[in-house]
Coordinates of C-alpha atoms and ligand atoms in Angstrom, one line a residue:
M1 CA 29.3 108.1 -65.1
R2 CA 30.1 106.3 -68.3
Q3 CA 32.9 107.8 -70.4
S4 CA 30.8 108.3 -73.5
Q5 CA 28.5 110.5 -71.5
V6 CA 31.2 112.9 -70.3
G7 CA 31.0 115.2 -73.3
R8 CA 27.2 115.2 -73.2
T9 CA 27.1 116.0 -69.5
F10 CA 29.7 118.8 -70.0
L11 CA 27.5 120.3 -72.7
F12 CA 24.4 120.4 -70.6
A13 CA 26.3 121.8 -67.7
L14 CA 27.2 124.7 -70.0
Q15 CA 23.7 125.1 -71.1
A16 CA 22.6 125.6 -67.5
G17 CA 25.7 127.6 -66.6
S18 CA 26.4 131.2 -65.6
P19 CA 25.7 134.2 -67.9
L20 CA 29.4 134.6 -68.6
V21 CA 29.8 130.9 -69.5
R22 CA 26.7 131.1 -71.6
S23 CA 27.8 134.2 -73.5
L24 CA 31.2 132.7 -74.1
F25 CA 29.5 129.6 -75.4
A26 CA 27.2 131.7 -77.6
S27 CA 30.3 133.3 -79.2
L28 CA 31.8 129.9 -79.8
T29 CA 28.6 128.8 -81.2
L30 CA 28.5 131.6 -83.7
L31 CA 32.1 130.6 -84.7
V32 CA 31.0 127.0 -85.1
V33 CA 28.0 128.0 -87.2
A34 CA 30.2 130.3 -89.4
M35 CA 32.6 127.3 -89.9
A36 CA 29.8 125.0 -90.8
A37 CA 29.2 126.4 -94.2
P38 CA 28.3 123.7 -96.8
G39 CA 31.4 122.1 -98.2
A40 CA 33.3 122.7 -95.1
A41 CA 35.8 120.0 -94.1
A42 CA 34.4 117.1 -91.9
Q43 CA 34.7 117.7 -88.2
K44 CA 37.2 115.3 -86.6
V45 CA 36.2 113.2 -83.7
Q46 CA 38.8 111.0 -81.8
M47 CA 37.4 108.0 -80.1
S48 CA 39.1 105.4 -78.0
I49 CA 37.9 102.0 -77.1
D50 CA 39.5 99.8 -74.5
A51 CA 37.9 96.4 -75.0
S52 CA 39.8 95.1 -71.9
K53 CA 37.3 97.1 -69.7
P54 CA 33.9 95.6 -70.5
G55 CA 30.7 96.8 -68.9
A56 CA 27.3 95.2 -68.4
K57 CA 25.5 92.9 -70.8
I58 CA 23.2 94.8 -73.2
D59 CA 20.1 92.7 -72.7
R60 CA 18.5 91.7 -76.0
N61 CA 15.2 92.7 -74.4
I62 CA 16.0 96.4 -74.8
F63 CA 15.1 95.7 -78.4
G64 CA 11.6 94.6 -77.4
Q65 CA 8.4 95.7 -79.2
F66 CA 4.9 96.7 -78.1
A67 CA 1.7 95.7 -80.0
E68 CA -1.5 97.2 -78.6
H69 CA -5.0 96.7 -79.9
L70 CA -5.0 100.3 -81.2
G71 CA -5.8 101.4 -84.7
H72 CA -4.2 99.1 -87.3
G73 CA -1.5 97.9 -84.9
V74 CA -2.9 94.4 -84.6
Y75 CA -5.8 94.2 -87.0
E76 CA -4.4 94.7 -90.5
G77 CA -0.9 95.1 -89.2
I78 CA -0.5 91.6 -87.9
W79 CA -3.9 89.9 -88.2
V80 CA -5.7 89.7 -91.5
G81 CA -7.6 86.5 -90.8
P82 CA -7.1 83.1 -92.5
T83 CA -9.5 83.8 -95.3
S84 CA -7.7 87.0 -96.4
K85 CA -6.3 87.3 -99.9
I86 CA -3.2 88.8 -98.2
P87 CA -0.7 85.9 -97.8
N88 CA -0.9 84.7 -94.3
T89 CA -0.3 81.7 -92.0
R90 CA -3.3 81.0 -89.8
G91 CA -4.4 84.6 -90.2
I92 CA -1.0 86.3 -89.5
R93 CA 0.5 88.3 -92.4
N94 CA 3.5 86.5 -93.9
D95 CA 5.3 89.7 -95.1
V96 CA 5.2 91.1 -91.6
V97 CA 6.5 87.9 -90.1
V98 CA 9.4 87.7 -92.5
A99 CA 10.3 91.4 -91.8
L100 CA 10.1 90.9 -88.0
K101 CA 12.2 87.7 -88.0
A102 CA 15.1 89.7 -89.5
L103 CA 15.0 91.9 -86.4
K104 CA 15.3 89.0 -84.0
V105 CA 12.5 90.6 -81.9
P106 CA 13.2 89.4 -78.3
D107 CA 9.7 90.0 -76.8
V108 CA 6.4 91.6 -77.6
R109 CA 4.3 93.5 -75.0
W110 CA 0.6 92.8 -75.5
P111 CA -2.4 93.5 -75.4
G112 CA -1.8 97.1 -74.2
G113 CA -1.2 99.9 -73.1
C114 CA -4.5 101.4 -71.9
F115 CA -6.3 98.6 -73.8
A116 CA -4.9 96.0 -71.4
D117 CA -6.8 97.4 -68.4
E118 CA -10.1 96.8 -70.3
Y119 CA -9.1 93.5 -71.8
H120 CA -10.9 90.3 -70.7
W121 CA -9.1 87.4 -72.1
R122 CA -12.0 84.9 -72.2
K123 CA -13.6 87.0 -75.0
G124 CA -10.6 86.2 -77.2
I125 CA -10.5 82.4 -77.1
G126 CA -12.5 79.6 -78.6
P127 CA -14.6 79.4 -81.7
Q128 CA -17.1 82.1 -80.8
R129 CA -15.5 85.4 -80.1
A130 CA -17.4 88.2 -78.2
V131 CA -17.6 91.5 -80.1
T132 CA -16.7 94.3 -77.8
L133 CA -15.6 97.9 -78.0
N134 CA -12.2 99.6 -77.7
P135 CA -13.2 102.8 -75.9
N136 CA -9.6 104.0 -75.5
W137 CA -8.7 104.1 -79.1
G138 CA -11.5 105.5 -81.3
G139 CA -14.4 103.6 -79.7
V140 CA -14.2 101.1 -82.5
I141 CA -15.4 97.5 -82.6
E142 CA -13.0 95.0 -81.0
P143 CA -13.7 91.7 -82.8
N144 CA -11.5 89.7 -80.4
T145 CA -10.5 87.5 -83.4
F146 CA -6.9 88.1 -82.4
G147 CA -6.7 86.7 -78.9
T148 CA -4.5 84.6 -76.7
H149 CA -3.8 81.8 -79.1
E150 CA -3.3 84.1 -82.1
F151 CA -0.8 86.2 -80.1
M152 CA 1.1 83.1 -79.0
D153 CA 1.1 81.8 -82.6
F154 CA 2.4 85.2 -83.8
L155 CA 5.2 85.1 -81.3
D156 CA 6.1 81.6 -82.4
Q157 CA 6.2 82.6 -86.0
I158 CA 8.5 85.6 -85.4
G159 CA 10.6 83.8 -82.6
A160 CA 9.8 86.2 -79.8
E161 CA 8.8 85.8 -76.1
A162 CA 5.6 86.9 -74.5
Y163 CA 5.3 90.0 -72.4
L164 CA 1.7 89.9 -71.2
S165 CA 0.0 92.9 -69.5
V166 CA -2.7 91.8 -67.2
N167 CA -5.8 93.8 -66.5
V168 CA -5.5 95.4 -63.1
G169 CA -7.8 98.4 -63.8
S170 CA -11.1 96.7 -64.6
G171 CA -10.2 93.1 -64.1
T172 CA -9.7 91.0 -61.0
P173 CA -6.8 89.0 -59.6
Q174 CA -8.9 85.9 -60.2
E175 CA -9.4 86.7 -63.9
A176 CA -5.6 87.2 -64.3
A177 CA -4.7 84.1 -62.3
E178 CA -7.0 82.0 -64.4
W179 CA -5.5 83.4 -67.6
L180 CA -2.1 82.3 -66.4
E181 CA -3.4 78.9 -65.4
Y182 CA -5.0 78.6 -68.8
L183 CA -1.7 79.5 -70.5
T184 CA 0.8 77.7 -68.4
T185 CA -0.4 74.6 -66.5
A186 CA 0.6 71.2 -67.6
Q187 CA -1.9 69.5 -65.2
P188 CA -5.2 68.4 -66.6
T189 CA -7.3 71.2 -65.1
T190 CA -10.5 72.4 -66.7
L191 CA -8.7 75.4 -68.0
A192 CA -5.8 73.3 -69.4
K193 CA -8.4 71.1 -71.2
D194 CA -10.0 74.2 -72.6
R195 CA -6.6 75.3 -73.9
A196 CA -6.1 72.0 -75.5
A197 CA -9.6 72.0 -77.0
N198 CA -8.7 75.4 -78.4
G199 CA -5.7 74.0 -80.2
H200 CA -2.7 74.0 -77.8
H201 CA -2.0 71.1 -75.6
A202 CA 1.4 72.0 -74.3
P203 CA 1.7 74.8 -71.7
Y204 CA 2.9 78.1 -73.1
K205 CA 5.9 80.0 -71.9
I206 CA 5.2 83.4 -70.6
A207 CA 8.5 85.2 -70.0
F208 CA 7.2 88.5 -68.7
L209 CA 4.1 89.7 -66.8
G210 CA 3.2 93.3 -66.6
I211 CA 1.0 94.0 -63.6
G212 CA -1.2 96.9 -64.9
N213 CA -0.4 99.7 -67.2
E214 CA 0.0 103.4 -66.2
S215 CA -2.1 102.7 -63.1
W216 CA -1.5 106.3 -62.2
D217 CA -3.6 107.4 -65.2
C218 CA -5.5 105.4 -67.8
G219 CA -5.0 102.2 -65.7
G220 CA -7.2 103.5 -62.9
N221 CA -5.8 106.8 -61.6
M222 CA -4.4 105.1 -58.5
T223 CA -2.2 106.5 -55.8
P224 CA 1.1 104.7 -55.2
D225 CA -0.4 103.1 -52.1
S226 CA -3.5 101.8 -53.8
Y227 CA -1.4 100.5 -56.6
L228 CA 0.9 98.8 -54.2
N229 CA -2.1 96.9 -52.7
Q230 CA -2.9 95.6 -56.1
L231 CA 0.7 94.8 -57.0
K232 CA 1.1 92.6 -53.9
I233 CA -2.1 90.7 -54.6
Y234 CA -1.4 90.2 -58.3
S235 CA 2.2 89.2 -57.6
R236 CA 1.1 86.7 -55.1
F237 CA -1.8 85.0 -56.9
V238 CA -1.0 85.3 -60.7
R239 CA 1.2 82.3 -60.9
N240 CA 3.0 80.7 -63.8
F241 CA 2.6 76.9 -63.6
N242 CA 4.8 76.0 -66.6
P243 CA 7.1 73.2 -65.3
N244 CA 10.0 74.6 -67.3
Q245 CA 9.6 78.0 -65.7
Q246 CA 9.9 77.0 -62.1
D247 CA 13.6 77.1 -61.6
K248 CA 15.3 78.7 -64.5
Q249 CA 13.5 80.9 -67.0
Q250 CA 11.1 82.1 -64.3
M251 CA 8.5 84.6 -65.4
L252 CA 9.6 88.1 -64.5
K253 CA 7.0 90.4 -63.0
I254 CA 7.0 94.0 -63.9
A255 CA 5.3 96.6 -61.8
V256 CA 4.0 99.9 -63.0
G257 CA 6.6 102.6 -62.6
P258 CA 7.0 106.3 -63.4
G259 CA 5.9 108.3 -66.5
G260 CA 8.2 111.3 -66.2
S261 CA 10.6 113.2 -64.1
E262 CA 8.4 115.5 -62.0
S263 CA 7.9 114.9 -58.3
R264 CA 4.8 112.9 -58.8
W265 CA 6.9 110.3 -60.6
T266 CA 9.8 110.3 -58.3
E267 CA 7.4 109.8 -55.4
W268 CA 5.9 106.9 -57.3
T269 CA 9.3 105.2 -57.8
E270 CA 10.2 105.9 -54.2
A271 CA 7.0 104.3 -52.9
I272 CA 7.2 101.2 -55.0
M273 CA 11.0 100.6 -54.4
K274 CA 10.7 101.3 -50.7
A275 CA 8.0 98.7 -50.5
Y276 CA 10.1 96.3 -52.5
Q277 CA 13.0 96.8 -50.2
S278 CA 11.0 95.3 -47.3
H279 CA 9.0 92.8 -49.3
T280 CA 8.3 89.4 -47.8
W281 CA 8.2 86.0 -49.4
S282 CA 4.6 86.5 -50.4
W283 CA 5.2 89.0 -53.2
D284 CA 8.0 90.1 -55.5
M285 CA 8.8 92.1 -58.6
N286 CA 11.6 91.9 -61.1
G287 CA 11.1 95.0 -63.1
L288 CA 9.8 98.5 -62.7
S289 CA 8.2 99.9 -65.9
M290 CA 8.9 103.5 -67.1
H291 CA 7.0 105.3 -69.9
S292 CA 8.6 108.2 -71.7
Y293 CA 7.6 109.5 -75.1
T294 CA 9.4 112.1 -77.1
V295 CA 6.6 114.6 -77.6
V296 CA 8.0 118.0 -76.5
K297 CA 4.6 119.0 -75.3
W298 CA 1.1 117.5 -75.0
P299 CA -1.0 117.1 -77.0
P300 CA 1.5 115.8 -79.7
S301 CA 1.7 118.5 -82.3
Y302 CA 4.9 118.0 -84.2
A303 CA 4.6 116.8 -87.7
S304 CA 6.0 113.4 -88.5
V305 CA 6.9 114.5 -92.1
G306 CA 7.3 117.8 -93.9
F307 CA 9.3 119.4 -91.1
G308 CA 12.6 121.3 -91.1
E309 CA 15.8 121.5 -89.2
M310 CA 14.3 123.3 -86.2
E311 CA 11.8 120.5 -85.5
Y312 CA 14.6 118.0 -86.1
A313 CA 16.8 119.7 -83.5
Q314 CA 13.9 120.2 -81.0
I315 CA 12.8 116.6 -81.1
L316 CA 16.3 115.2 -80.7
K317 CA 17.0 117.6 -77.8
S318 CA 13.8 116.3 -76.2
T319 CA 14.6 112.7 -76.8
L320 CA 18.0 113.0 -75.1
E321 CA 16.2 113.8 -71.9
M322 CA 15.8 110.0 -71.6
N323 CA 19.3 109.8 -70.2
D324 CA 18.6 112.1 -67.3
L325 CA 15.2 110.5 -66.7
I326 CA 16.8 107.0 -66.4
A327 CA 19.6 108.4 -64.2
K328 CA 17.1 110.0 -61.9
H329 CA 14.9 106.9 -61.4
S330 CA 17.9 104.6 -61.3
A331 CA 19.3 106.6 -58.5
I332 CA 16.1 106.1 -56.5
M333 CA 16.2 102.4 -57.3
D334 CA 19.9 102.2 -56.3
K335 CA 18.9 103.4 -52.8
Y336 CA 16.5 100.5 -52.2
D337 CA 18.0 97.9 -54.5
P338 CA 21.8 98.4 -54.6
Q339 CA 22.2 95.0 -56.1
K340 CA 20.1 96.0 -59.1
K341 CA 17.8 93.0 -58.9
V342 CA 14.9 95.0 -60.2
A343 CA 15.3 96.1 -63.9
L344 CA 14.1 99.4 -65.1
V345 CA 11.9 98.5 -68.0
V346 CA 11.3 101.3 -70.5
D347 CA 8.3 99.5 -72.0
E348 CA 6.8 102.5 -73.8
W349 CA 9.0 105.0 -75.6
G350 CA 9.4 106.6 -79.0
G351 CA 8.4 109.7 -80.9
W352 CA 4.7 110.7 -80.6
Y353 CA 3.6 113.3 -83.2
A354 CA 0.4 114.8 -84.6
P355 CA -1.8 112.2 -86.3
L356 CA -1.3 112.2 -90.1
P357 CA -3.9 114.5 -91.7
G358 CA -6.9 112.5 -92.8
S359 CA -6.2 109.6 -90.4
T360 CA -8.5 108.7 -87.5
P361 CA -7.0 110.6 -84.5
G362 CA -7.5 107.8 -82.1
F363 CA -5.4 105.5 -84.3
L364 CA -2.1 107.3 -83.6
V365 CA -1.0 107.1 -87.2
Q366 CA 2.2 108.9 -88.1
Q367 CA 5.0 108.7 -90.7
N368 CA 8.5 107.6 -89.7
S369 CA 11.4 109.6 -91.0
L370 CA 15.2 109.7 -90.9
R371 CA 14.8 111.8 -87.7
D372 CA 13.1 108.8 -86.1
A373 CA 15.9 106.5 -87.1
I374 CA 18.3 108.9 -85.3
L375 CA 16.0 109.2 -82.3
A376 CA 15.9 105.4 -82.1
A377 CA 19.7 105.1 -82.3
L378 CA 20.2 107.7 -79.6
N379 CA 17.7 106.0 -77.2
L380 CA 19.1 102.5 -77.8
N381 CA 22.6 104.0 -77.0
I382 CA 21.2 105.5 -73.8
F383 CA 19.7 102.1 -72.8
A384 CA 23.0 100.4 -73.6
Q385 CA 24.9 102.9 -71.5
H386 CA 22.6 102.1 -68.6
A387 CA 22.6 98.4 -69.3
D388 CA 23.2 97.4 -65.7
R389 CA 19.8 98.8 -64.7
V390 CA 17.8 99.0 -68.0
R391 CA 17.4 95.4 -69.1
M392 CA 14.3 95.8 -71.2
A393 CA 12.6 98.4 -73.4
N394 CA 9.7 98.2 -75.8
I395 CA 9.3 100.8 -78.5
A396 CA 5.8 102.1 -79.1
Q397 CA 4.6 100.6 -81.3
M398 CA 5.5 97.8 -83.6
I399 CA 3.2 98.3 -86.7
N400 CA 1.1 101.2 -88.0
V401 CA 1.0 103.0 -84.6
L402 CA 3.3 105.8 -83.4
Q403 CA 7.1 105.1 -84.1
A404 CA 6.5 101.9 -86.0
M405 CA 8.9 99.4 -87.5
I406 CA 6.4 98.6 -90.3
L407 CA 3.6 100.4 -92.1
T408 CA 0.9 98.5 -94.0
D409 CA -2.0 99.5 -96.2
R410 CA -4.1 96.5 -97.2
E411 CA -1.7 94.2 -99.1
K412 CA 1.1 96.7 -99.1
M413 CA 3.9 96.9 -96.5
V414 CA 6.8 99.3 -96.1
L415 CA 9.8 99.1 -93.7
T416 CA 10.5 102.4 -91.8
P417 CA 13.9 104.0 -91.1
T418 CA 13.4 102.9 -87.5
Y419 CA 13.1 99.3 -88.7
Y420 CA 16.5 99.6 -90.3
V421 CA 18.1 100.9 -87.1
Y422 CA 16.8 97.9 -85.2
K423 CA 18.1 95.6 -88.0
M424 CA 21.6 97.3 -87.9
Y425 CA 21.7 97.0 -84.1
V426 CA 20.9 93.2 -84.0
P427 CA 24.6 92.4 -83.2
F428 CA 24.2 94.4 -79.9
Q429 CA 21.6 92.0 -78.6
D430 CA 23.1 90.3 -75.5
A431 CA 26.6 91.8 -76.4
T432 CA 28.8 93.2 -73.7
F433 CA 29.0 96.9 -73.4
V434 CA 32.5 98.3 -74.1
P435 CA 33.2 101.9 -73.0
V436 CA 34.0 104.5 -75.8
S437 CA 35.7 107.8 -74.8
F438 CA 35.3 110.8 -77.0
D439 CA 34.4 114.5 -77.0
P440 CA 31.2 114.6 -79.1
G441 CA 31.6 118.2 -80.1
T442 CA 28.5 120.3 -80.6
Y443 CA 25.8 120.6 -83.3
T444 CA 24.0 123.9 -82.9
H445 CA 20.7 125.1 -84.5
G446 CA 19.2 128.4 -83.2
D447 CA 19.4 128.2 -79.5
I448 CA 19.6 124.4 -79.5
M449 CA 22.9 122.7 -78.8
L450 CA 23.3 118.9 -79.1
P451 CA 26.2 116.5 -79.0
R452 CA 27.3 116.2 -82.7
V453 CA 28.1 112.5 -82.5
D454 CA 27.0 109.7 -80.2
A455 CA 28.5 106.2 -80.1
I456 CA 28.4 102.9 -78.3
A457 CA 30.6 99.8 -78.6
A458 CA 30.0 96.2 -77.6
K459 CA 31.5 92.8 -77.9
D460 CA 29.2 90.1 -79.2
R461 CA 29.1 86.5 -77.8
A462 CA 31.6 85.4 -80.5
G463 CA 34.0 88.1 -79.2
K464 CA 33.6 90.4 -82.2
L465 CA 33.7 94.2 -81.5
W466 CA 30.8 96.3 -82.9
L467 CA 30.6 100.1 -83.0
A468 CA 27.5 102.2 -83.6
I469 CA 28.0 105.9 -84.3
T470 CA 25.4 108.5 -85.0
N471 CA 26.2 111.8 -86.6
V472 CA 23.5 114.0 -85.4
D473 CA 24.6 117.0 -87.4
P474 CA 22.4 117.3 -90.4
N475 CA 24.8 119.5 -92.4
Q476 CA 28.3 118.3 -91.8
P477 CA 30.0 115.0 -92.2
A478 CA 32.2 113.8 -89.3
E479 CA 35.6 112.1 -89.6
I480 CA 35.9 109.5 -86.9
E481 CA 39.3 108.1 -85.8
V482 CA 38.9 105.2 -83.4
G483 CA 41.9 104.1 -81.4
L484 CA 41.6 100.5 -80.3
A485 CA 43.9 99.7 -77.5
S486 CA 44.7 96.0 -77.2
I487 CA 43.0 95.0 -80.5
N488 CA 44.9 94.0 -83.6
T489 CA 42.5 95.4 -86.2
K490 CA 42.5 94.0 -89.7
S491 CA 39.5 95.7 -91.2
A492 CA 36.1 97.2 -90.3
A493 CA 33.0 97.3 -92.3
G494 CA 29.2 97.6 -91.9
E495 CA 26.3 99.6 -92.9
T496 CA 25.2 103.3 -92.8
L497 CA 21.7 104.7 -92.9
T498 CA 21.1 108.3 -94.1
A499 CA 19.0 110.1 -96.6
S500 CA 18.8 113.4 -98.4
K501 CA 16.6 115.2 -95.9
V502 CA 15.9 115.0 -92.1
D503 CA 12.3 114.2 -92.9
S504 CA 13.0 111.7 -95.7
V505 CA 10.6 108.7 -95.3
N506 CA 9.9 105.4 -97.0
T507 CA 6.5 105.2 -98.6
F508 CA 4.6 102.4 -100.4
D509 CA 5.5 104.0 -103.7
A510 CA 9.1 104.8 -102.8
P511 CA 10.1 102.2 -100.2
S512 CA 13.9 102.7 -100.5
M513 CA 14.5 106.4 -99.7
V514 CA 16.0 105.5 -96.3
V515 CA 17.7 102.1 -96.4
P516 CA 21.2 101.1 -95.2
K517 CA 24.1 101.1 -97.5
P518 CA 27.4 99.2 -97.1
V519 CA 30.3 101.1 -95.6
S520 CA 33.9 100.3 -94.9
A521 CA 36.5 101.9 -92.7
K522 CA 40.3 102.2 -93.0
A523 CA 42.1 100.0 -90.5
Q524 CA 45.7 100.7 -89.8
D525 CA 48.2 100.9 -86.9
G526 CA 45.5 100.0 -84.2
K527 CA 43.2 102.7 -85.6
I528 CA 40.2 102.8 -87.8
T529 CA 39.0 105.9 -89.6
L530 CA 35.8 106.5 -91.4
K531 CA 33.8 109.4 -92.6
L532 CA 30.2 109.6 -91.5
A533 CA 27.6 111.3 -93.7
P534 CA 25.6 114.1 -92.0
K535 CA 22.4 112.9 -90.2
S536 CA 23.5 109.3 -90.3
I537 CA 23.7 106.1 -88.2
T538 CA 26.6 103.7 -88.9
V539 CA 27.2 100.3 -87.5
I540 CA 30.5 98.5 -88.2
A541 CA 32.1 95.3 -87.1
V542 CA 35.8 95.3 -86.3
E543 CA 37.6 92.3 -87.7
Q544 CA 40.7 91.1 -85.8
Ligands
LIG1 O1 1.1 103.8 -76.8 C1 -0.1 104.5 -76.6 C2 -0.6 104.7 -75.2 O2 0.3 105.5 -74.5 C3 -0.6 103.4 -74.3 O3 -1.8 102.7 -74.5 C4 -0.6 104.0 -73.0 O4 0.0 103.1 -72.0 C5 0.3 105.3 -73.1 O5 -0.3 106.3 -72.5

């Protein structure tokens, strides 16, 4: 168990504890609530960081994104077409590209989601595009004007790698194999010549290949056994021919994994991992996907704006279940793959709320508040704490859909609070996890108890130490004292993200309600101290 999880685990042990423990805890809670009157002194939290005990690398791919053909995620969000009045480069919005470049997006998963299992790549190449339907998401017209080349161009413009989801549900291994040949071969095959005729002579690099999506549900409602049959065939025949990806930089294959914690999902993980353990040369996998949305209950009914402290606390309680979910599936994976060769890939996660009133329900349009920023930080911390197994994650979704980084409305664009968390966390990409020990204390609202603070630390490739601390408590500041064994600290400074209300949002008319502000900490005698605003996320660099 990681040290920064000790307090959290203790808290949940209490929640599930005996009636005596629970009533003692309830009395304590009342005391805490009584002490938490406005204007009360900041709660003190002591943290200690021992940078001489580094953990796993926090793979930059845990900051991955997901862009599905869904609502205005691709069309309008990324693609406006070359003849649009909205400034664009070959049809791709310039404003969005600039914003995404600042996030150093490592990879983008595309074209779905459920859409991927109905996607036929040939309809999205060449001068004449087939006009089809998108039955999953509103039954709207799919113009296929954003296809393979446009996606790869988009990646090139933002500097990200490709995570392609191939169609297992309604496609064939041959269709997927030919897509990969079209994309990656350097040999003068007919497909390579087609690729060149369509504007790209050199083979493309495909870093990740998703073999199906939610094959237990929208991807074909398969049993683990029937999916395994598909997985073996796709893994065998869907080859990457790029000469630069044969030895190093091999394409990583990601199998469909679980979608929750119930026995149905643990059985799925068991079945796939058991098969992996005895796999032969003819098939392989490098990742197991996991999907987990913060929704509390289906269908999504929580409002994304205009909510109060109770909904804030309920959503954050629900999102913290990610930790146990990862621990549960990691434990199964450890049984069959103790060397952790297979990554757990959380390639769909985020808050999923009720559609904004007046929006098309199938377009999954929601606002993005300070609560989402805190939700994002808590999940990124969880992924970092499991960095030895979780080596990739893709928030759903990048633009205009679910917990988005960016919202657009015709020529207008606004960056969400979640966007700013991703920006503040850039230094954690490929940094080395450093354990932080602390007692997080408790934030209580009604019968909900949450850790008051959460934190991760990491050393970047230049050796600089970074600390990210979230104050979950929406009412009280927190005074943090960080002891840094073996580090001669000169100063510490960074940025903090907060706002006046838990449901504060950025809008096209008021885009700066939730934006990071500079913050500096006091550094003295091997310690740094800083005061965190209520409901805030702070990232600081420690200068030595
Ligand atoms: O992200 C929206 C949808 O959620 C995806 O298409 C699907 O995989 C999941 O159920």
